[in-house]
PDB file of N, CA and C in Angstrom:
ATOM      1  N   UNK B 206     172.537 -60.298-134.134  1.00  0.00           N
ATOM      2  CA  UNK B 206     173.387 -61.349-134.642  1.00  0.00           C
ATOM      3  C   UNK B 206     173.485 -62.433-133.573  1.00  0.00           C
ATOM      4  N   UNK B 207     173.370 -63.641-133.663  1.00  0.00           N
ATOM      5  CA  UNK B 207     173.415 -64.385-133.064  1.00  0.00           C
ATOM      6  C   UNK B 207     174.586 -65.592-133.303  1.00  0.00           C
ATOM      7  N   UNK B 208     175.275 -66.598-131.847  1.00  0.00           N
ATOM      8  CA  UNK B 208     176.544 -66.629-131.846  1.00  0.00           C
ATOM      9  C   UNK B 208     176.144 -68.019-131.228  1.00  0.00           C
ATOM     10  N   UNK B 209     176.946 -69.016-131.438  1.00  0.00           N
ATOM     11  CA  UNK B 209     176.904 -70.602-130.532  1.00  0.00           C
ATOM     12  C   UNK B 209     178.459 -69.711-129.874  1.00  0.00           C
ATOM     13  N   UNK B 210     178.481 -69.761-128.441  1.00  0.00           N
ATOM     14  CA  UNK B 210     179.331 -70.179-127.778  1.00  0.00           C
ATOM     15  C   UNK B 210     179.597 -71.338-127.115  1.00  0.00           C
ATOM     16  N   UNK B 211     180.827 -71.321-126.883  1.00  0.00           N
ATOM     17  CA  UNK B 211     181.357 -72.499-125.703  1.00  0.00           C
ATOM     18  C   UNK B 211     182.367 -71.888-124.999  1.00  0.00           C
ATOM     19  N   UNK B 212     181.942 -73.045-123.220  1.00  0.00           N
ATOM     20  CA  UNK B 212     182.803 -71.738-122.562  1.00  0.00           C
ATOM     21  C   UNK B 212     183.563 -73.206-121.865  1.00  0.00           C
ATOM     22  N   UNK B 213     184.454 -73.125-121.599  1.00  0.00           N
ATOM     23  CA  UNK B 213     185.578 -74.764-121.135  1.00  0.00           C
ATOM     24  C   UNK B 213     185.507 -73.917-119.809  1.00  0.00           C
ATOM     25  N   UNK B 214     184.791 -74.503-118.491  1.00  0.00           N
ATOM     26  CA  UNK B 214     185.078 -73.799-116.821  1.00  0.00           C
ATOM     27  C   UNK B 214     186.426 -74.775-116.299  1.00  0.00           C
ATOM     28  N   UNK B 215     186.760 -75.706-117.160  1.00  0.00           N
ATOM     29  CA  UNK B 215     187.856 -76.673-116.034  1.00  0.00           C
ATOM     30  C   UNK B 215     188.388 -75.737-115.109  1.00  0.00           C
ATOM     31  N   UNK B 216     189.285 -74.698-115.504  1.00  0.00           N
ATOM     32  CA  UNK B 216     189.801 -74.264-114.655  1.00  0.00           C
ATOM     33  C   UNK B 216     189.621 -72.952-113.162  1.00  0.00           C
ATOM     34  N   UNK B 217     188.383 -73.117-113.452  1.00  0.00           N
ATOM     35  CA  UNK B 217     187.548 -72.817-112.538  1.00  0.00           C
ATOM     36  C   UNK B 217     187.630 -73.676-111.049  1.00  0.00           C
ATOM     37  N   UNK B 218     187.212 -74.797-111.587  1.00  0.00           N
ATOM     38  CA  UNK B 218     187.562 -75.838-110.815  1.00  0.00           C
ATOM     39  C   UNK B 218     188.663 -76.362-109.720  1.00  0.00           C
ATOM     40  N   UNK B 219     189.827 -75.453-110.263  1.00  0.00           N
ATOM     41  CA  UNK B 219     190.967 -75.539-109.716  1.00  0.00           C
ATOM     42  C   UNK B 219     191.537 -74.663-108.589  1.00  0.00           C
ATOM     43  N   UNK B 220     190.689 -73.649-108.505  1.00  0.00           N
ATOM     44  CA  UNK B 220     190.416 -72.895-107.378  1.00  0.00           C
ATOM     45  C   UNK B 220     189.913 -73.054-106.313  1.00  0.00           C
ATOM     46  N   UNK B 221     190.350 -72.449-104.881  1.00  0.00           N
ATOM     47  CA  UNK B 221     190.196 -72.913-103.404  1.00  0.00           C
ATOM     48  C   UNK B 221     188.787 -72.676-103.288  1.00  0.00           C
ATOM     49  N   UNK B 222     187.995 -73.357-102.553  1.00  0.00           N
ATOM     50  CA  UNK B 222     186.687 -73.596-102.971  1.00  0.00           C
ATOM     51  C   UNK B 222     185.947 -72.217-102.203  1.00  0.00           C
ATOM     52  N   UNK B 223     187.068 -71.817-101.383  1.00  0.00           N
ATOM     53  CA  UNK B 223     185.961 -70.441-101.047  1.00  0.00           C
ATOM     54  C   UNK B 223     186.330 -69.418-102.208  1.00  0.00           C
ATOM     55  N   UNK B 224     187.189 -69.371-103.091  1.00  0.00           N
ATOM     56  CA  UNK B 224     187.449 -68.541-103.988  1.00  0.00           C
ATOM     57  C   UNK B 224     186.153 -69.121-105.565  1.00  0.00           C
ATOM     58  N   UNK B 225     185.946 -70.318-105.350  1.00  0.00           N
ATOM     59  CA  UNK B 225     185.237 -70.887-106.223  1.00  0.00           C
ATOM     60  C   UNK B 225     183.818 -70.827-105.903  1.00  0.00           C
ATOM     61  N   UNK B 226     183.578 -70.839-104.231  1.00  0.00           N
ATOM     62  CA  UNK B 226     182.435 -70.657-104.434  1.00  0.00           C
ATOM     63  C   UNK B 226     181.858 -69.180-104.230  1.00  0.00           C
ATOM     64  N   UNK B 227     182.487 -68.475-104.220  1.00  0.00           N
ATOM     65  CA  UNK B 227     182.267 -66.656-104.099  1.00  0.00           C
ATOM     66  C   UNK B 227     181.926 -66.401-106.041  1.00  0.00           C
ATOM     67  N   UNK B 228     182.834 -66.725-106.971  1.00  0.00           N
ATOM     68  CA  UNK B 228     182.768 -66.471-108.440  1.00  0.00           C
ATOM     69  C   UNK B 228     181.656 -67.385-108.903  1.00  0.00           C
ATOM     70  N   UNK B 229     181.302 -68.310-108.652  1.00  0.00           N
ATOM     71  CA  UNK B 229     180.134 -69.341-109.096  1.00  0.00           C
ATOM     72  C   UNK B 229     179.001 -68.313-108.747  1.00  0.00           C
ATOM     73  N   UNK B 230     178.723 -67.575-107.867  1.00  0.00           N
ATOM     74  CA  UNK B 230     178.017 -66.828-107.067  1.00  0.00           C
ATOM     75  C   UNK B 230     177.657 -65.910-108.009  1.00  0.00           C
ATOM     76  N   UNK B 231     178.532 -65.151-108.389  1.00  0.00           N
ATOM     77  CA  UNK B 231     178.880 -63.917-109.032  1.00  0.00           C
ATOM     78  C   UNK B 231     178.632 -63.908-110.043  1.00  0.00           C
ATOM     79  N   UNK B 232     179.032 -65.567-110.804  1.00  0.00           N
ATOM     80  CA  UNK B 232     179.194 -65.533-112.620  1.00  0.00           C
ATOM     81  C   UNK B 232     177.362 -66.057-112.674  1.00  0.00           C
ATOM     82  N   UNK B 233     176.766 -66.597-111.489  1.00  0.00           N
ATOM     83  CA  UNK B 233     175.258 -66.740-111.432  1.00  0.00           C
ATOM     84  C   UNK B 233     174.538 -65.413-111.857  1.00  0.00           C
ATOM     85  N   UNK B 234     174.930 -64.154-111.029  1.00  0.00           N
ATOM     86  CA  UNK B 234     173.967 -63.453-110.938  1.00  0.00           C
ATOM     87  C   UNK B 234     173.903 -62.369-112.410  1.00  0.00           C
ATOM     88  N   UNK B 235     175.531 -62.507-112.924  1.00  0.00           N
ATOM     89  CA  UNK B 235     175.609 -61.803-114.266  1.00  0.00           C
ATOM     90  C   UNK B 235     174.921 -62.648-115.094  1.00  0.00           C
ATOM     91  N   UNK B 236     175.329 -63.627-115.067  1.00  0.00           N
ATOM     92  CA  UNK B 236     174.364 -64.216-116.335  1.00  0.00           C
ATOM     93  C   UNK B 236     172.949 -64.029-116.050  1.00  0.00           C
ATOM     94  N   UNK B 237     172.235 -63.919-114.976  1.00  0.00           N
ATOM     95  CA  UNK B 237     171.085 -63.783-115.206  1.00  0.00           C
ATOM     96  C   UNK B 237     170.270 -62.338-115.316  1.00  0.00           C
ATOM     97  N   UNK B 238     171.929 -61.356-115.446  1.00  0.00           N
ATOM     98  CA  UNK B 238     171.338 -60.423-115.544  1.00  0.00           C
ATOM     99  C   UNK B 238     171.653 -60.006-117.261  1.00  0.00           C
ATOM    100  N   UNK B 239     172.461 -60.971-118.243  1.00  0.00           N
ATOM    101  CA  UNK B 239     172.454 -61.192-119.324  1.00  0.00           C
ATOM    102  C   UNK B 239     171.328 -61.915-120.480  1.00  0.00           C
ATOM    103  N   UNK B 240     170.668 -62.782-119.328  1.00  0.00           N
ATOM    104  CA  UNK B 240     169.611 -63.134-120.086  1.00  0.00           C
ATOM    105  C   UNK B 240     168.632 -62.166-120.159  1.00  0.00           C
ATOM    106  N   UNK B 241     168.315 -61.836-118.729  1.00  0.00           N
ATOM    107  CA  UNK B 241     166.822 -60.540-118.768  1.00  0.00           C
ATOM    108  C   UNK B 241     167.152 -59.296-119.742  1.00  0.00           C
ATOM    109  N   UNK B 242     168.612 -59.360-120.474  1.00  0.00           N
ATOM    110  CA  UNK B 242     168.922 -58.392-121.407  1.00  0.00           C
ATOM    111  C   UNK B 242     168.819 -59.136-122.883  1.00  0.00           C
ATOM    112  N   UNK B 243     168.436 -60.392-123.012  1.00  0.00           N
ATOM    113  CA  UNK B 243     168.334 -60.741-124.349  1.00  0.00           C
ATOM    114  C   UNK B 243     169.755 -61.041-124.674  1.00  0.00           C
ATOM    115  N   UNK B 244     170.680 -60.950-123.891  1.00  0.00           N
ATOM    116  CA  UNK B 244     171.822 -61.427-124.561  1.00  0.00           C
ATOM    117  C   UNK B 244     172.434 -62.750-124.603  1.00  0.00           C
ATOM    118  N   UNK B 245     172.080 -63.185-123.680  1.00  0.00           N
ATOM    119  CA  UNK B 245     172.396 -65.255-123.359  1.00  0.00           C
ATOM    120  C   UNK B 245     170.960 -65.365-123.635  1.00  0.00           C
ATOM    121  N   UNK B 246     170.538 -66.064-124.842  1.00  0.00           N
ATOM    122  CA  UNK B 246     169.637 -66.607-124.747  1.00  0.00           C
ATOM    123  C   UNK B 246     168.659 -68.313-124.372  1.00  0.00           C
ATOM    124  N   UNK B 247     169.697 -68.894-124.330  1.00  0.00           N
ATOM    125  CA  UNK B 247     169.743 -69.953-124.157  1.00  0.00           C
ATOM    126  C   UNK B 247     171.146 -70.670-123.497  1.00  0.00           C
ATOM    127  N   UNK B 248     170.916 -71.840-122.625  1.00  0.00           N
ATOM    128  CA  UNK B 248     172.290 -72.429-122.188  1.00  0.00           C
ATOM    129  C   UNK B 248     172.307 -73.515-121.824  1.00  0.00           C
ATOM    130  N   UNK B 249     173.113 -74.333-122.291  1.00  0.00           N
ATOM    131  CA  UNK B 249     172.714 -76.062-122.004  1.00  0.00           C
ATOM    132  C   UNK B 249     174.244 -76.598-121.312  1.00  0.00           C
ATOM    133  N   UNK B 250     174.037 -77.472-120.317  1.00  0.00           N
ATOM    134  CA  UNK B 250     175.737 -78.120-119.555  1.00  0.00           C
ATOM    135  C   UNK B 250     175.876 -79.135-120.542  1.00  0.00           C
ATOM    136  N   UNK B 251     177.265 -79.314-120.887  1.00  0.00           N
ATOM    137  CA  UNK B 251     177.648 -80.250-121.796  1.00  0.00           C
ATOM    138  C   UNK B 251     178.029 -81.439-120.787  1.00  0.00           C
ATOM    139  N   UNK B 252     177.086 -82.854-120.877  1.00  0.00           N
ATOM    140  CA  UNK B 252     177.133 -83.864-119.648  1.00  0.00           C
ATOM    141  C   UNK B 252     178.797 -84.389-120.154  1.00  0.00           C
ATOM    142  N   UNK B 253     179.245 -84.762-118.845  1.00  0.00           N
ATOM    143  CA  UNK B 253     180.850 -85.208-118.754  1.00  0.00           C
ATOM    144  C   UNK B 253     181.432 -84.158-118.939  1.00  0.00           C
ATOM    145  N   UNK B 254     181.021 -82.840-119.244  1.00  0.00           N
ATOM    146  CA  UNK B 254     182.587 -82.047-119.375  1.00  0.00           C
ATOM    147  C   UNK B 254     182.278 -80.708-118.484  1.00  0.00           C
ATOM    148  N   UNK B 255     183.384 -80.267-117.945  1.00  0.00           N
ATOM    149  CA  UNK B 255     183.124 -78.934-117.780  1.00  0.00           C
ATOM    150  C   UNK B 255     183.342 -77.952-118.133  1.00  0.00           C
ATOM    151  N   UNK B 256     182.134 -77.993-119.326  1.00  0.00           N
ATOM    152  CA  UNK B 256     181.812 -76.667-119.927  1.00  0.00           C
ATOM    153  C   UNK B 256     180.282 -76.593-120.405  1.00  0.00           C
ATOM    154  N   UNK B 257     180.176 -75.218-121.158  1.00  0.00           N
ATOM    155  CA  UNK B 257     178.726 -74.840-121.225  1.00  0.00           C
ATOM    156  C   UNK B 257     179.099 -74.207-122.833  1.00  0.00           C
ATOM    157  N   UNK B 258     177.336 -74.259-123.284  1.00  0.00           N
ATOM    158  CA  UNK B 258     177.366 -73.912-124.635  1.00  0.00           C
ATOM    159  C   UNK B 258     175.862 -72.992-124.549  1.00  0.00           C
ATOM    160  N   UNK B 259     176.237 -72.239-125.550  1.00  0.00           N
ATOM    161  CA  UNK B 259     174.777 -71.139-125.206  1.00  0.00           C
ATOM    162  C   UNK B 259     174.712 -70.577-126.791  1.00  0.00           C
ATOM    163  N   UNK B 260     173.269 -70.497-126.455  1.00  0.00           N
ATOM    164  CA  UNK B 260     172.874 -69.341-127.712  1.00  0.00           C
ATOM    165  C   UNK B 260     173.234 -67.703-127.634  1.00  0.00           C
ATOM    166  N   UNK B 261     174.002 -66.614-127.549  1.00  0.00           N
ATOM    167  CA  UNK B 261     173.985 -65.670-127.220  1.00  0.00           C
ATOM    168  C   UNK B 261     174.000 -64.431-128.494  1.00  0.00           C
ATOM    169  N   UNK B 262     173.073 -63.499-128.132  1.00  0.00           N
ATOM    170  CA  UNK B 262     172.498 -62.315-129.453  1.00  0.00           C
ATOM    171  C   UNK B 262     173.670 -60.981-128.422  1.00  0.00           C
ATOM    172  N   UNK B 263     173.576 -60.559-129.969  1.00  0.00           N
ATOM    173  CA  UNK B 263     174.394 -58.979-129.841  1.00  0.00           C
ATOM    174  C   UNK B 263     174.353 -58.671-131.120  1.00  0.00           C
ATOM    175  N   UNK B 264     174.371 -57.120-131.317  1.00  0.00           N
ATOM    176  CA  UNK B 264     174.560 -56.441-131.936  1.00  0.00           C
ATOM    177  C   UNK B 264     175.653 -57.003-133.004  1.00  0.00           C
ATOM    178  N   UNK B 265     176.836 -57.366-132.555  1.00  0.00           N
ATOM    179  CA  UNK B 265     178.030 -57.455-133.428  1.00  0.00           C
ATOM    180  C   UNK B 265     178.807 -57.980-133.133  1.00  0.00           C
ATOM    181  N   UNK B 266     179.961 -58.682-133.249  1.00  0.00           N
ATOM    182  CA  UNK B 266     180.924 -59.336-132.159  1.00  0.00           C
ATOM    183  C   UNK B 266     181.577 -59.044-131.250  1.00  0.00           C
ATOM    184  N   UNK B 267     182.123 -56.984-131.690  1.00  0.00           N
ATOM    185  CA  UNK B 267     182.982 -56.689-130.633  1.00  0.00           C
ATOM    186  C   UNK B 267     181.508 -56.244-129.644  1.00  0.00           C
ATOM    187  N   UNK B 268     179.949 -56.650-129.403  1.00  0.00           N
ATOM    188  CA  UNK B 268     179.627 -56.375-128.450  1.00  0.00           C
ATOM    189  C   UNK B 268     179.125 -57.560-127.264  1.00  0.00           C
ATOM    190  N   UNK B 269     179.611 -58.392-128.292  1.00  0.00           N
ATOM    191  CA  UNK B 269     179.419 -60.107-127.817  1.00  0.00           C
ATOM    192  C   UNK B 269     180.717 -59.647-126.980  1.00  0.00           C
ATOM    193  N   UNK B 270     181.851 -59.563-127.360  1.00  0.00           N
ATOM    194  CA  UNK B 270     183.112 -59.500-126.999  1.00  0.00           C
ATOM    195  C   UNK B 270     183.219 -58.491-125.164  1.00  0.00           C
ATOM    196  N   UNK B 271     182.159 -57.766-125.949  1.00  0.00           N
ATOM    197  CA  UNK B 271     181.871 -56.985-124.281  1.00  0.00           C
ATOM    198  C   UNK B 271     181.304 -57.882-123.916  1.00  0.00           C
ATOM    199  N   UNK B 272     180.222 -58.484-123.718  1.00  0.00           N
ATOM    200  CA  UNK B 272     179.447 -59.615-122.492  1.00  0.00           C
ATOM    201  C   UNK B 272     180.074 -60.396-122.369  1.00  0.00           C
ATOM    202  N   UNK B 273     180.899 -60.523-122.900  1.00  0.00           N
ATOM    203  CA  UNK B 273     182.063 -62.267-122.124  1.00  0.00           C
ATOM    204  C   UNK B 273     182.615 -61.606-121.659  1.00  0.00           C
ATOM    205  N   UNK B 274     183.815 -60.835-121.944  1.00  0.00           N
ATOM    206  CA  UNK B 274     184.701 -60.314-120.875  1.00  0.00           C
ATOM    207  C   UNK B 274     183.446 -59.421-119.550  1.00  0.00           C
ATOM    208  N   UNK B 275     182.685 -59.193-119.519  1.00  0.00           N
ATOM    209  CA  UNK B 275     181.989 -58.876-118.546  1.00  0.00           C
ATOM    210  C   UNK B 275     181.790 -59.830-117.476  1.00  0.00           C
ATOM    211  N   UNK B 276     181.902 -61.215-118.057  1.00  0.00           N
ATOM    212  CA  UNK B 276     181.705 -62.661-117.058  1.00  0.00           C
ATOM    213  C   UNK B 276     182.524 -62.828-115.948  1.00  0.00           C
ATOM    214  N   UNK B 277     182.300 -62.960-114.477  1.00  0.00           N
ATOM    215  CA  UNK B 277     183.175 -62.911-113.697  1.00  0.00           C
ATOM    216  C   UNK B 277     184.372 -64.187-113.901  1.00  0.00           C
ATOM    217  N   UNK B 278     184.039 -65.130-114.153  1.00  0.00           N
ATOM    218  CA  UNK B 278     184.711 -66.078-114.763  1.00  0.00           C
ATOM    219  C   UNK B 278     185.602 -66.039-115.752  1.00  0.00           C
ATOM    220  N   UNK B 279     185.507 -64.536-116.497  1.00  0.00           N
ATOM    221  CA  UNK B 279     186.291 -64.915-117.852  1.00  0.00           C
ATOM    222  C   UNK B 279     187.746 -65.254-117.727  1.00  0.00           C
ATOM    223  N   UNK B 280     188.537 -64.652-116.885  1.00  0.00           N
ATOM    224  CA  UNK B 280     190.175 -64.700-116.776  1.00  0.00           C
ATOM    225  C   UNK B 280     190.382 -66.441-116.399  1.00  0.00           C
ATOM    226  N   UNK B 281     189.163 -67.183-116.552  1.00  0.00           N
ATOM    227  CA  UNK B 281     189.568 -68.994-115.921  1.00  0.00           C
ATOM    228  C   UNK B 281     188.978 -69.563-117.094  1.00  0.00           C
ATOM    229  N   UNK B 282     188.332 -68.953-117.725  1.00  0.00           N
ATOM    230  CA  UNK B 282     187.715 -70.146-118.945  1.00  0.00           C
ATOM    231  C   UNK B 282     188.145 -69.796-120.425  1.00  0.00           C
ATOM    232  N   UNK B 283     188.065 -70.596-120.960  1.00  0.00           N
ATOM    233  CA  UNK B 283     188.145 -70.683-122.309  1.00  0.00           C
ATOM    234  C   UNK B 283     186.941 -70.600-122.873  1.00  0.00           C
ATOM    235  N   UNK B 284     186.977 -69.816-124.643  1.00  0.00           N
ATOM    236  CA  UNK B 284     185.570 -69.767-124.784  1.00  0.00           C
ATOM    237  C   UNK B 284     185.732 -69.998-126.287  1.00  0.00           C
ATOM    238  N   UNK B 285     185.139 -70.398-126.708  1.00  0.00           N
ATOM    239  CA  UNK B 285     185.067 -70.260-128.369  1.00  0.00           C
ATOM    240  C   UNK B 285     183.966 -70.330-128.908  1.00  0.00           C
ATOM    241  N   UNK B 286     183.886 -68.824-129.648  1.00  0.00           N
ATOM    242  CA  UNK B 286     182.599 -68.403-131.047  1.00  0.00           C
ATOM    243  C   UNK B 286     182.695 -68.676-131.880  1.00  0.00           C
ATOM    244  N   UNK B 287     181.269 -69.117-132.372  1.00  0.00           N
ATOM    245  CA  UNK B 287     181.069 -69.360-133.863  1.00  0.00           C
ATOM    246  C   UNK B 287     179.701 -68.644-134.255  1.00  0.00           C
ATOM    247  N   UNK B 288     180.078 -67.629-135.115  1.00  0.00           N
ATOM    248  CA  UNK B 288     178.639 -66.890-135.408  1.00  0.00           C
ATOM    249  C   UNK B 288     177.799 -67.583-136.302  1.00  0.00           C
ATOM    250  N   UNK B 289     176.676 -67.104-135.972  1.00  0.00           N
ATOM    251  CA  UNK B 289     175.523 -68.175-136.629  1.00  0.00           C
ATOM    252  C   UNK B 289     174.655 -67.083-137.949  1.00  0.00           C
ATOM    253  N   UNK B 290     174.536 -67.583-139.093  1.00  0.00           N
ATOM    254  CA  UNK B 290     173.714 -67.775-140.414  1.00  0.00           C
ATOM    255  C   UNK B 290     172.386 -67.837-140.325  1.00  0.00           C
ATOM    256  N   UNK B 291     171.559 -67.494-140.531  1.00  0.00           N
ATOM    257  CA  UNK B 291     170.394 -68.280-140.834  1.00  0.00           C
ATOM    258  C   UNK B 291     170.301 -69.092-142.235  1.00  0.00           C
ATOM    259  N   UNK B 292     169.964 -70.408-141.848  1.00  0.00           N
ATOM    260  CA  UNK B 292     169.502 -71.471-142.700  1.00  0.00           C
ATOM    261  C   UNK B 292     168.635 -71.351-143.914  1.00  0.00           C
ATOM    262  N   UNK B 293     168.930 -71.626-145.259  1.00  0.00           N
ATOM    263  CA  UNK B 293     168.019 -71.808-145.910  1.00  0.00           C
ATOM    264  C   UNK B 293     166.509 -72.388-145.732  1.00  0.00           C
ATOM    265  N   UNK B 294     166.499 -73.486-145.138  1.00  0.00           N
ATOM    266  CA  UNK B 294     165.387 -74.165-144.562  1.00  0.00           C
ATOM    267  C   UNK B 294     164.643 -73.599-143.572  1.00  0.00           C
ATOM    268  N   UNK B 295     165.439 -72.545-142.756  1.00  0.00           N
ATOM    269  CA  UNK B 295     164.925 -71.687-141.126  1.00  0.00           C
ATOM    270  C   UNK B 295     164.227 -70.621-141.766  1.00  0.00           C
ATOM    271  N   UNK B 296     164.509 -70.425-142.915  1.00  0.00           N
ATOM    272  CA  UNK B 296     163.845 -68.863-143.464  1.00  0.00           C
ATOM    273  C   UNK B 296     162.516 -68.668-144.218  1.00  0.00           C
ATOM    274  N   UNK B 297     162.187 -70.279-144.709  1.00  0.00           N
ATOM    275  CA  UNK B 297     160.832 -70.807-145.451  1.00  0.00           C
ATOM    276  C   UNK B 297     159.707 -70.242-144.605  1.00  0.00           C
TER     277      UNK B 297
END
């Protein structure tokens, strides 16, 4: 099943920069150990804001629900899902 997230980091931002730059560190190396699992599949920076939007696959939501809260970041960001359909037109 596949999911558009968005993740709002502002308040990431607001943290002492050695505390910010230790979790930037951290929320790097999970995600890239989320992609080599097929689960973030894609991720684009939204220019002017700070936040991020991604393609991410799982099983189901409550296992989507596990890989975000897995994010070292999660207790600072905001995130909001929208599960994705396939298209009439995507399926031709």
């Amino acid at each position: 099943m596949d999911f558009l997230v968005r993740i709002d980091t502002t308040r990431v931002y607001e943290l002492p920069a050695d505390d910010h730059a230790g979790l930037v560190e951290r929320e790097r190396d999970r995600g890239r150990e989320l992609m080599a699992a097929g689960i973030l599949r894609r991720l684009w920076t939204l220019p002017g804001k700070r936040a991020n939007i991604g393609l991410w696959s799982a099983p189901d939501a409550d296992a989507l629900v596990e890989a975000l809260n897995s994010l070292p970041i999660r207790p600072y960001v905001d995130i909001d899902v929208t599960a994705l359909a396939t298209h009439p037109l995507s399926a031709e």
